[in-house]
Coordinates of C-alpha atoms in Angstrom, one line a residue:
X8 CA -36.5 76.8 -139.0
X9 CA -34.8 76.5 -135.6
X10 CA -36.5 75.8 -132.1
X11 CA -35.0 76.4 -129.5
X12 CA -36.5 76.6 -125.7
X13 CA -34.8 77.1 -123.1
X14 CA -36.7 75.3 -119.2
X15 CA -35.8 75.7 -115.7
X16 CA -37.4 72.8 -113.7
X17 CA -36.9 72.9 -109.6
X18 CA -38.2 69.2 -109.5
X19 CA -39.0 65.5 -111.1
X20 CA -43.1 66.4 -110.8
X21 CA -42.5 70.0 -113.0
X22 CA -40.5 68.1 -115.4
X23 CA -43.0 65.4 -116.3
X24 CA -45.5 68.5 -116.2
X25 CA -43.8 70.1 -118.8
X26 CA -43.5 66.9 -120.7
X27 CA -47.2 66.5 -120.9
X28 CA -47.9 69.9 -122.1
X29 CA -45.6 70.2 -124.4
X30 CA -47.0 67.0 -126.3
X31 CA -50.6 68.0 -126.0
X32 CA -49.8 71.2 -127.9
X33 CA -52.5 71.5 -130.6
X34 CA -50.8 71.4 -133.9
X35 CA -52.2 72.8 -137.3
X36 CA -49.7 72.7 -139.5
X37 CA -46.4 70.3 -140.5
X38 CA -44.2 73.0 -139.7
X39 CA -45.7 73.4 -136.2
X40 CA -45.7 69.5 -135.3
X41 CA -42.1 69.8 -136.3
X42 CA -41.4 72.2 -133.4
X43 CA -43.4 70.6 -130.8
X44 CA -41.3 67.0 -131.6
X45 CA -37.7 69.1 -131.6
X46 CA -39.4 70.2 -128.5
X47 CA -40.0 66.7 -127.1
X48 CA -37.1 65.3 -127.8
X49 CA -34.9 68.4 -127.2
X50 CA -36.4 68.9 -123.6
X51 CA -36.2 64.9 -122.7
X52 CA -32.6 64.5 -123.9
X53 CA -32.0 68.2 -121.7
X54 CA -32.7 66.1 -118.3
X55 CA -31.3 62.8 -118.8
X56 CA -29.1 62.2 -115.8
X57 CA -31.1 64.3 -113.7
X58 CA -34.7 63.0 -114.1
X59 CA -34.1 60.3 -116.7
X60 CA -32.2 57.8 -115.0
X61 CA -33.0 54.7 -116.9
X62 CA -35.1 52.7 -119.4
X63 CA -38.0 53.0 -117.8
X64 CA -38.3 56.1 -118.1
X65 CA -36.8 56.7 -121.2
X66 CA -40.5 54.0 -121.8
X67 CA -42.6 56.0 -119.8
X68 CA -41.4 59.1 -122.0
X69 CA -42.3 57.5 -125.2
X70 CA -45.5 56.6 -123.8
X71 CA -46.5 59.8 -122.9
X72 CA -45.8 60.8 -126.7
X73 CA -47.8 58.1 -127.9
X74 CA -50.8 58.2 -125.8
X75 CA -50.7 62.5 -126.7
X76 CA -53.0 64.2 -129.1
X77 CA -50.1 65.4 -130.6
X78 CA -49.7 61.5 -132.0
X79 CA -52.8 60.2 -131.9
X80 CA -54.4 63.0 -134.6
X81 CA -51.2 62.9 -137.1
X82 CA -49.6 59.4 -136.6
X83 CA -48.6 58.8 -140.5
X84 CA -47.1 62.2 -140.2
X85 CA -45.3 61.6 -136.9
X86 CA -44.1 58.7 -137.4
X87 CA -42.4 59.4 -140.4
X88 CA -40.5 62.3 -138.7
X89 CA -39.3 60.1 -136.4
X90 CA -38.0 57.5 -138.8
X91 CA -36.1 60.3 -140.6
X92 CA -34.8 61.7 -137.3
X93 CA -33.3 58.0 -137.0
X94 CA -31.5 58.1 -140.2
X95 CA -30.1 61.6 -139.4
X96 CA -29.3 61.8 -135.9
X97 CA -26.1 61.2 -134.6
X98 CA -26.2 62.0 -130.7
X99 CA -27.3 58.8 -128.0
X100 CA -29.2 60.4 -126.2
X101 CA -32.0 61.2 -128.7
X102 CA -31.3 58.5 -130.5
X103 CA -32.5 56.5 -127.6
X104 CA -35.7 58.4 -127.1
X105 CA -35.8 57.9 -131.0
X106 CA -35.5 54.1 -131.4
X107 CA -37.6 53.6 -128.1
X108 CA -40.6 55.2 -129.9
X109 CA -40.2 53.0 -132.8
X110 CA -39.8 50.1 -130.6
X111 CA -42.6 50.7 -128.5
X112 CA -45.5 51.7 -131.8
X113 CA -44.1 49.3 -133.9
X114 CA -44.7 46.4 -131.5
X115 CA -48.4 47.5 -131.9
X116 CA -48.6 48.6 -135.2
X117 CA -46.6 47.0 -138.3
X118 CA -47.2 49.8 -140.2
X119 CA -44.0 51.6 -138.1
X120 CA -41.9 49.1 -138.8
X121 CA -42.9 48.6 -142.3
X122 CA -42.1 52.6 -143.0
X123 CA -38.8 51.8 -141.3
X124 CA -38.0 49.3 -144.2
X125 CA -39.5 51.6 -147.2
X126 CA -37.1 54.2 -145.5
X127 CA -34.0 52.2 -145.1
X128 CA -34.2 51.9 -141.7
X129 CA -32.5 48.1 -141.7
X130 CA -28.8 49.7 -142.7
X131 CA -29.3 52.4 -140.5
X132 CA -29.7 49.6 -137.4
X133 CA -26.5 47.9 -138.8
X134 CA -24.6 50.8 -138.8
X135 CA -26.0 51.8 -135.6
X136 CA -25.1 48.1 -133.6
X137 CA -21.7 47.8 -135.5
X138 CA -20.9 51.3 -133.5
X139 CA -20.6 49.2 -130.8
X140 CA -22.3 48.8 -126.4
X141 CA -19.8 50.2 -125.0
X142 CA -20.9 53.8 -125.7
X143 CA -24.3 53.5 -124.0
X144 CA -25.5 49.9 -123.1
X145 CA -29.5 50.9 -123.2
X146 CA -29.1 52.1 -126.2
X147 CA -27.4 49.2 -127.7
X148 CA -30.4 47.0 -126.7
X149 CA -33.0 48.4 -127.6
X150 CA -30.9 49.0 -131.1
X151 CA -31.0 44.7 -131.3
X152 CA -34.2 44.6 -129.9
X153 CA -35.7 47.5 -132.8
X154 CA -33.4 45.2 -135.6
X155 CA -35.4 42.0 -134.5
X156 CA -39.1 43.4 -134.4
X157 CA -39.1 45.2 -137.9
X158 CA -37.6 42.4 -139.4
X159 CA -39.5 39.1 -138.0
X160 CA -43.1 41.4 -139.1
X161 CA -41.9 41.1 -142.8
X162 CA -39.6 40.3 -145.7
X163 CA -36.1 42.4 -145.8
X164 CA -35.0 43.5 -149.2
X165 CA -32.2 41.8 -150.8
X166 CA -30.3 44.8 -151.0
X167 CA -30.3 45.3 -147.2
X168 CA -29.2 41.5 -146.8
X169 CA -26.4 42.2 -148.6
X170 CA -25.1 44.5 -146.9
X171 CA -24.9 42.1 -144.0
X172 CA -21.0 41.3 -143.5
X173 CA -19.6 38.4 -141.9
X174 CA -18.1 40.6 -139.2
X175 CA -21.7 41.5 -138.6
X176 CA -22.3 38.3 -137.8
X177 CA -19.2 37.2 -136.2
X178 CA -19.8 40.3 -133.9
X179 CA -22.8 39.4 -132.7
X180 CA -21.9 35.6 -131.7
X181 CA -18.8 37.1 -129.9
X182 CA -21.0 39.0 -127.8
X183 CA -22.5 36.1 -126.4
X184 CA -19.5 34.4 -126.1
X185 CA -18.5 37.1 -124.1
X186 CA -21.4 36.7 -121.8
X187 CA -21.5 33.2 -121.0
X188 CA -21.1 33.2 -117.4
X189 CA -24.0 35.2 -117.0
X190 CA -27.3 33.9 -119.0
X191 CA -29.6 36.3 -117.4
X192 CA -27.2 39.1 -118.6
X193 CA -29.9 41.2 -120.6
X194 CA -27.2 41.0 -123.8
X195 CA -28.0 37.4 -124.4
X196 CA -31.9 36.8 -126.0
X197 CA -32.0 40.4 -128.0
X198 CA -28.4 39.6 -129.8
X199 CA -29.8 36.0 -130.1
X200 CA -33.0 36.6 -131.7
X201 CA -30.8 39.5 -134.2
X202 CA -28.9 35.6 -135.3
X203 CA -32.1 33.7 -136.0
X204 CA -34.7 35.9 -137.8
X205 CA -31.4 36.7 -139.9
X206 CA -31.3 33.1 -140.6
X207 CA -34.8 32.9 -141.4
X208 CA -34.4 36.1 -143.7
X209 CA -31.8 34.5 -145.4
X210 CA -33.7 31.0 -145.8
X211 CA -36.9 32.6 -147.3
X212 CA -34.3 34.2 -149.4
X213 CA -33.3 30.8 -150.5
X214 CA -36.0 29.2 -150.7
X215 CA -39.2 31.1 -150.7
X216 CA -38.6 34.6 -153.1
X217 CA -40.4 37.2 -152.6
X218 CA -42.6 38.6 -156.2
X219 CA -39.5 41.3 -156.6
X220 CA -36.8 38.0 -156.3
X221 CA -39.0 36.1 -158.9
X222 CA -39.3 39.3 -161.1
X223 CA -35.5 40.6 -160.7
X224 CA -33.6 37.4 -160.0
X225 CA -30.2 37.9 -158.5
X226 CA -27.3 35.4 -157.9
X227 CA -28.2 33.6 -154.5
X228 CA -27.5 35.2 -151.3
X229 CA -25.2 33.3 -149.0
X230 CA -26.5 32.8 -145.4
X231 CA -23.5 34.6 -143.4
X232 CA -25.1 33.0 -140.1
X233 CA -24.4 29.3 -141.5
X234 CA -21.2 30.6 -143.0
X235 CA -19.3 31.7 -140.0
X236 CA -20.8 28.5 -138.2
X237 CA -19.3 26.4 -140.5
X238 CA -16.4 28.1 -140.4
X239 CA -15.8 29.0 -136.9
X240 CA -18.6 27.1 -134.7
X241 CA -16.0 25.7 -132.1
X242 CA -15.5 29.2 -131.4
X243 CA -18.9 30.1 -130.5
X244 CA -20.3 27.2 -128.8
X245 CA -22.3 29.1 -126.0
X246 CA -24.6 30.5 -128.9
X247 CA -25.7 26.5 -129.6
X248 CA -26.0 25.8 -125.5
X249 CA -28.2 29.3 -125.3
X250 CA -30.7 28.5 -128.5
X251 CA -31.2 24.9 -126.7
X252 CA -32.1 26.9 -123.2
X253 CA -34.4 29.1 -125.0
X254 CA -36.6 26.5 -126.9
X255 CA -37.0 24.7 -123.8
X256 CA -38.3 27.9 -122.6
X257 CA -40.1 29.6 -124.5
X258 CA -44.0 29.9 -125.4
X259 CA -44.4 31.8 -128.4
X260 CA -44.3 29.9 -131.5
X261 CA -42.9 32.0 -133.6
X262 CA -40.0 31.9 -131.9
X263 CA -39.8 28.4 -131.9
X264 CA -40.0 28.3 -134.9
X265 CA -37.0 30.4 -135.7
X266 CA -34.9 28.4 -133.8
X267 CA -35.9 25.3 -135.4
X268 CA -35.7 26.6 -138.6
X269 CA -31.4 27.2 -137.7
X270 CA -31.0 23.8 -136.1
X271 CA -32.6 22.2 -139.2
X272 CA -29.7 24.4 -141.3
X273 CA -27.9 22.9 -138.5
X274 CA -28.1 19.4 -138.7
X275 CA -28.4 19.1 -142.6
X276 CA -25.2 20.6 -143.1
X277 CA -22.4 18.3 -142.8
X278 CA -19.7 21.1 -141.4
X279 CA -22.0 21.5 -138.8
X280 CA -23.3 17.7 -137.9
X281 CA -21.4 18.1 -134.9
X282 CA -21.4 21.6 -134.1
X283 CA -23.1 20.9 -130.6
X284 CA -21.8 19.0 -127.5
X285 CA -23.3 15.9 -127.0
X286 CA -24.8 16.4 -123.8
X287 CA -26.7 19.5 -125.6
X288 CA -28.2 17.2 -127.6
X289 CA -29.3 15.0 -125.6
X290 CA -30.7 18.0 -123.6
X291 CA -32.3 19.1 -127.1
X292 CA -33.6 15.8 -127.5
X293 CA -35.6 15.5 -123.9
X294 CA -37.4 18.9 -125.4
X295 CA -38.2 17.8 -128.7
X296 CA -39.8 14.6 -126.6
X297 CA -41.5 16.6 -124.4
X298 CA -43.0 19.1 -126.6
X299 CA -43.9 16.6 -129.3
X300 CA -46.0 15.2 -126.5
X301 CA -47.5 18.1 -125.3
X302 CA -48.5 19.7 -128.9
X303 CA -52.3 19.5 -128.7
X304 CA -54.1 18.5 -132.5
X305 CA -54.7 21.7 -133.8
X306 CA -50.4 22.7 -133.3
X307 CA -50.0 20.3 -136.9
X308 CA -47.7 22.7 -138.5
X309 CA -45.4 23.1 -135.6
X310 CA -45.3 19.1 -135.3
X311 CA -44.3 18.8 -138.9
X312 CA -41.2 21.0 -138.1
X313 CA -39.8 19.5 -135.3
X314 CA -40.3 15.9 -136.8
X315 CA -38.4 17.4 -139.9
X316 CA -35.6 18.7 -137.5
X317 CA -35.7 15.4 -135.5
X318 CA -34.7 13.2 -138.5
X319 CA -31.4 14.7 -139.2
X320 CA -30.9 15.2 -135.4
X321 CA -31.0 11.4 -135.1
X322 CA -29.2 10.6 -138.4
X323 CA -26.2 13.2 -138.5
X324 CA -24.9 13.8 -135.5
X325 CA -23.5 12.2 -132.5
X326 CA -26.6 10.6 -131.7
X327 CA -25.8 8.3 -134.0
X328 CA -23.0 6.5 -131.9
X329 CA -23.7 4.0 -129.0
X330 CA -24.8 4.5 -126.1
X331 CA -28.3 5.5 -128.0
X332 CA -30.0 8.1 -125.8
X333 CA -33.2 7.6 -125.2
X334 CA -33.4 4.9 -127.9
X335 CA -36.3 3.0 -126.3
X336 CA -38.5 6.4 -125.9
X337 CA -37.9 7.2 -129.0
X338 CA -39.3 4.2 -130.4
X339 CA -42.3 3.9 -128.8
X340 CA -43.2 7.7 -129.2
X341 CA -42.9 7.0 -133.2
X342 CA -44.3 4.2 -133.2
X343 CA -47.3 6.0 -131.0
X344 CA -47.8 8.3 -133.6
X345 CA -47.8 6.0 -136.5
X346 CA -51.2 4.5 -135.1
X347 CA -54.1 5.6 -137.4
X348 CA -55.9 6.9 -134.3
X349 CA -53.9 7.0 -131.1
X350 CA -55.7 7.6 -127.7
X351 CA -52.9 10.4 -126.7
X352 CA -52.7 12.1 -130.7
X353 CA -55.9 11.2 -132.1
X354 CA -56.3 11.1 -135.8
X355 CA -53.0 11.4 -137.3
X356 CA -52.1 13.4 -140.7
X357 CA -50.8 11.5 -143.8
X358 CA -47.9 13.9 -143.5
X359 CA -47.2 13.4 -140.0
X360 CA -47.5 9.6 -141.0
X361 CA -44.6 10.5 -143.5
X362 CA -42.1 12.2 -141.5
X363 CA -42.8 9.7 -138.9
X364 CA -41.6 6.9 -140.8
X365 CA -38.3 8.9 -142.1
X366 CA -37.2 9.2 -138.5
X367 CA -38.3 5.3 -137.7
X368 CA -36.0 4.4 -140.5
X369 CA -32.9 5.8 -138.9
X370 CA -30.4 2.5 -138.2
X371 CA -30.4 2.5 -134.5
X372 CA -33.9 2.6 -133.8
X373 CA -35.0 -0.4 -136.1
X374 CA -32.6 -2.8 -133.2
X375 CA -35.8 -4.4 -131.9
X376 CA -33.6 -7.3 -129.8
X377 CA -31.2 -4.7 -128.2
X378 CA -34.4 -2.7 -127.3
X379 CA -36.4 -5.7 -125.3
X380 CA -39.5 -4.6 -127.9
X381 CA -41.7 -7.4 -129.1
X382 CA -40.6 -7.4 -133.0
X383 CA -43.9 -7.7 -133.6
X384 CA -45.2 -4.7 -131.6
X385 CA -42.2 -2.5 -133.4
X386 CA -43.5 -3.8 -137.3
X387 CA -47.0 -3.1 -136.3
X388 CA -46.6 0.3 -135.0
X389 CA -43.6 1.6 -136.4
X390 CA -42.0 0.0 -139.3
X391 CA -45.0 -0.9 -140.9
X392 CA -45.2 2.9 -141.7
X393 CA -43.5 2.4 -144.9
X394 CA -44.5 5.3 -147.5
X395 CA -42.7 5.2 -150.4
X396 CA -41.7 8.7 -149.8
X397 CA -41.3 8.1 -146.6
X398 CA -37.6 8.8 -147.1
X399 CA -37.5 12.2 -149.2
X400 CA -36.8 15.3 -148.0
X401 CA -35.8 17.5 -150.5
X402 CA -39.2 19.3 -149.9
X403 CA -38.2 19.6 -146.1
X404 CA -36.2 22.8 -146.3
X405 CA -38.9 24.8 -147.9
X406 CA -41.6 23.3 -145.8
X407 CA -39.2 24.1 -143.0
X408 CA -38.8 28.0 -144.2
X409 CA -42.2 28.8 -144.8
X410 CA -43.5 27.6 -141.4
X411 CA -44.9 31.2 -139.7
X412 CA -47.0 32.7 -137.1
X413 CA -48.0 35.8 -136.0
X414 CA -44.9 37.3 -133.3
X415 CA -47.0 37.0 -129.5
X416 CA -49.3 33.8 -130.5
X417 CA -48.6 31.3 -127.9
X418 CA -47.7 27.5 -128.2
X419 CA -51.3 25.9 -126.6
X420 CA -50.6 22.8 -124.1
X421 CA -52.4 19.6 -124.1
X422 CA -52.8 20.6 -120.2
X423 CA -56.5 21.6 -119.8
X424 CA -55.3 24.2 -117.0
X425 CA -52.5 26.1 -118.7
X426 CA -51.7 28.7 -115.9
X427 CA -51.0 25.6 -113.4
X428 CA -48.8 24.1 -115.9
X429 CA -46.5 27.3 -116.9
X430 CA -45.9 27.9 -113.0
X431 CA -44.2 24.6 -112.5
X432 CA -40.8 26.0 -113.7
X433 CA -38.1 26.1 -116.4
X434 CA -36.3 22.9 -116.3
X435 CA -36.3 20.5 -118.7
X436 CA -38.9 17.7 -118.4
X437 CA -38.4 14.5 -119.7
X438 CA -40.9 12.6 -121.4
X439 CA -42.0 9.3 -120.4
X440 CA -43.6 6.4 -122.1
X441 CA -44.2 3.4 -120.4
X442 CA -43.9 -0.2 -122.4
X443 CA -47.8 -0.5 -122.1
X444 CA -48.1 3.1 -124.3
X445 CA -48.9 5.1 -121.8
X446 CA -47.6 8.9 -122.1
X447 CA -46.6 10.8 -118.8
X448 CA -45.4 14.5 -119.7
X449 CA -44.9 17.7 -118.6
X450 CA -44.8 21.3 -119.4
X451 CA -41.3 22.9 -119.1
X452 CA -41.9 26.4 -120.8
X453 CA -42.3 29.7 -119.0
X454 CA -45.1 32.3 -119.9
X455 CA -44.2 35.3 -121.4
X456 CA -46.6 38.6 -121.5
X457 CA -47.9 39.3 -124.6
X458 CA -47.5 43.2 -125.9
X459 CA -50.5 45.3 -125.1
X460 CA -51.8 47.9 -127.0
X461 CA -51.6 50.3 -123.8
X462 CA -49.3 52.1 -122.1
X463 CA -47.7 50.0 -119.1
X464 CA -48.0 53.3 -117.2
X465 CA -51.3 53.3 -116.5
X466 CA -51.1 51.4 -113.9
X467 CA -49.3 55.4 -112.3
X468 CA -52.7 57.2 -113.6
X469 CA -51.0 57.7 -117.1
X470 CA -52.2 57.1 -120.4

């Protein structure tokens, strides 16, 4: 049945007046919920320009819908609707008001973005960013920002990965490319993230199937991101410098985790040994120092990772040649945590111990005499870690790919006072270990605010 309502407003106060009634309207049936969200998003997309002038409040709009009776008494039903409206609607302006209540519930409730998937909401997206940013730049955002939440809160379907292309791909890196005289352009994080939990989806493809993979195996999926880096990565270069500024600064493990997880792809495949500058790396190095420092006890699976992702960083890629950066730090920080019981890492993991001694076995760190190290001091604390699998990684990549936490759980410092460590900025701190062992570090990462599960407009007197 068609609704149509017609509204004459004479200010911004009667508009957000009419707003709120029409999404408290008591509903009884389907068909009647079905008006009242035509209504919704009819009336919203009626005034944009003239009292929607941005994304806040195209926000505060979606809030208003999902702190309504309308939503709170038939949520399954609602959002369901709305997921359909997404794969049927064709005009910007709803879809905006469309994908910004999906964006908005789904951060706190999976179950949104787990309909999106049973629904096929993952090509929709594609087809959605491949239209392009130049026909609404808000839009296009939150369109990348949608694509990354849905599918870093589960498994994607093989199906939908393979209708990933390499243009896809290529697309996305050329946007940053494009924006590499501006990092704070607001382009640069969501097309990043889009890259790296598409890697990761592509890895657990790999090498940790899902029950349907094991049941219906397929022929393997090729990982388009690692594809058109080999191919092409001198082209997009200012992807590599961005994914180096964005570990050093960010908090939330699971996001560190994804961009581990690529530069472990990274430096284990030989087209790509060399894919980053060599003043990145040694940038990338100073972090992996500094954070391997700060990891309190309890971060053991995160340590794990970046050891694995340290080996090959050492091993295959420029690093390798003289002058050896930060050759004599390195040494001692291995050989630190090769100690059965260090003062600075406590009781250390037979694992730990493992991956330890793989890095301490790469050539250019065992030269005791160019080093000034007591050979004796080294072979105690370093090269006596000699496990007999000390060298084997074939299990590294699937440790590496299964490594997961939950998207807003935060990286925990070694610094007793977190809040006084977070505010002492974003630059990269080096690590430093003087020749008597002892560890000065610092805490480079910036705090970023967890989602709540309330509307940021209540601050306004709104729910």
């Amino acid at each position: 049945m068609e609704f149509d309502v017609s509204y004459t407003l004479d200010n911004e106060q009667q508009f957000w007046d009419e707003l709120e009634e029409i999404v408290s309207a008591q509903c009884q049936s389907h068909e009647l919920i079905d008006n009242a969200l035509r209504s919704y998003l009819t009336f919203v997309t009626s005034y944009k320009g003239e009292y929607i002038h941005s994304e806040y409040d195209i926000a505060r709009c979606s809030y208003r819908l999902l702190g309504s009776s309308l939503f709170t008494k038939n949520k399954d039903y609602v959002r369901r609707q709305i997921v359909y409206s997404l794969l049927q609607e064709d005009s910007p302006d709803t879809l905006h008001l469309i994908i910004a209540f999906l964006l908005f519930d789904g951060r706190q409730n999976d179950i949104t973005f787990e309909m999106m998937n049973e629904e096929d909401g993952f090509p929709r997206l594609l087809e959605l960013i491949q239209g392009g940013k130049d026909d609404d730049a808000g839009l296009h955002r939150m369109l990348l920002e949608l694509l990354y939440e849905m599918s870093r809160i589960q498994r994607l379907r093989t199906e939908d990965l393979i209708l990933i292309e390499d243009e896809f791909i290529a697309y996305m890196l050329q946007i940053i490319e494009g924006l590499s005289d501006d990092v704070n352009d607001p382009y640069h994080y969501p097309v990043i993230r889009v890259v790296l939990i598409l890697n990761e989806q592509y890895m657990c493809s790999a090498h940790d199937p899902s029950p349907d993979q094991l049941t219906s195996p397929n022929t393997p999926l090729t990982n388009k991101v690692m594809k058109i880096l080999s191919a092409q990565g001198s082209t997009y270069k200012t992807f590599g410098e961005n994914i180096i500024l964005l570990l050093n600064r960010e908090s939330e493990t699971s996001l560190q985790l994804l961009i581990l997880k690529l530069l472990y792809l990274l430096f284990t495949t030989p087209p790509t040994y060399e894919y980053f500058y060599t003043n990145d790396l040694h940038v990338l190095l100073d972090i992996i120092l500094r954070n391997l420092l700060d990891l309190p006890p309890s971060s053991t699976a995160l340590r794990h990772t970046y050891l694995r992702v340290l080996y090959p960083l050492l091993a295959h890629t420029q690093l390798k040649h003289p002058p050896h950066y930060k050759q004599n730090e390195l040494v001692r920080l291995l050989a630190m945590m090769a100690e059965d019981d260090n003062h600075h890492f406590g009781a250390i993991d037979e694992t730990t111990k493992r991956l330890v001694g793989r890095c301490g076995k790469v050539g250019w760190l065992k030269d005791e005499e160019a080093l000034g190290l007591s050979p004796t001091w080294v072979k105690q604390r370093l090269l006596s870690v000699d496990l007999p699998s000390a060298m084997e990684s074939s299990l590294s990549v699937v440790e590496v790919t299964t490594q997961r936490e939950r998207p807003g759980v935060k990286t925990p410092s070694r610094a007793e006072d977190d809040k006084v460590n977070e505010n002492k900025g974003n630059d990269v701190v080096d690590a430093g270990i003087g020749n008597d062992g002892t560890v000065t570090a610092g805490n480079g990462r910036i705090e970023r605010a967890t989602c709540v599960e309330r509307s940021p407009f209540e601050v306004e007197g709104e729910a």
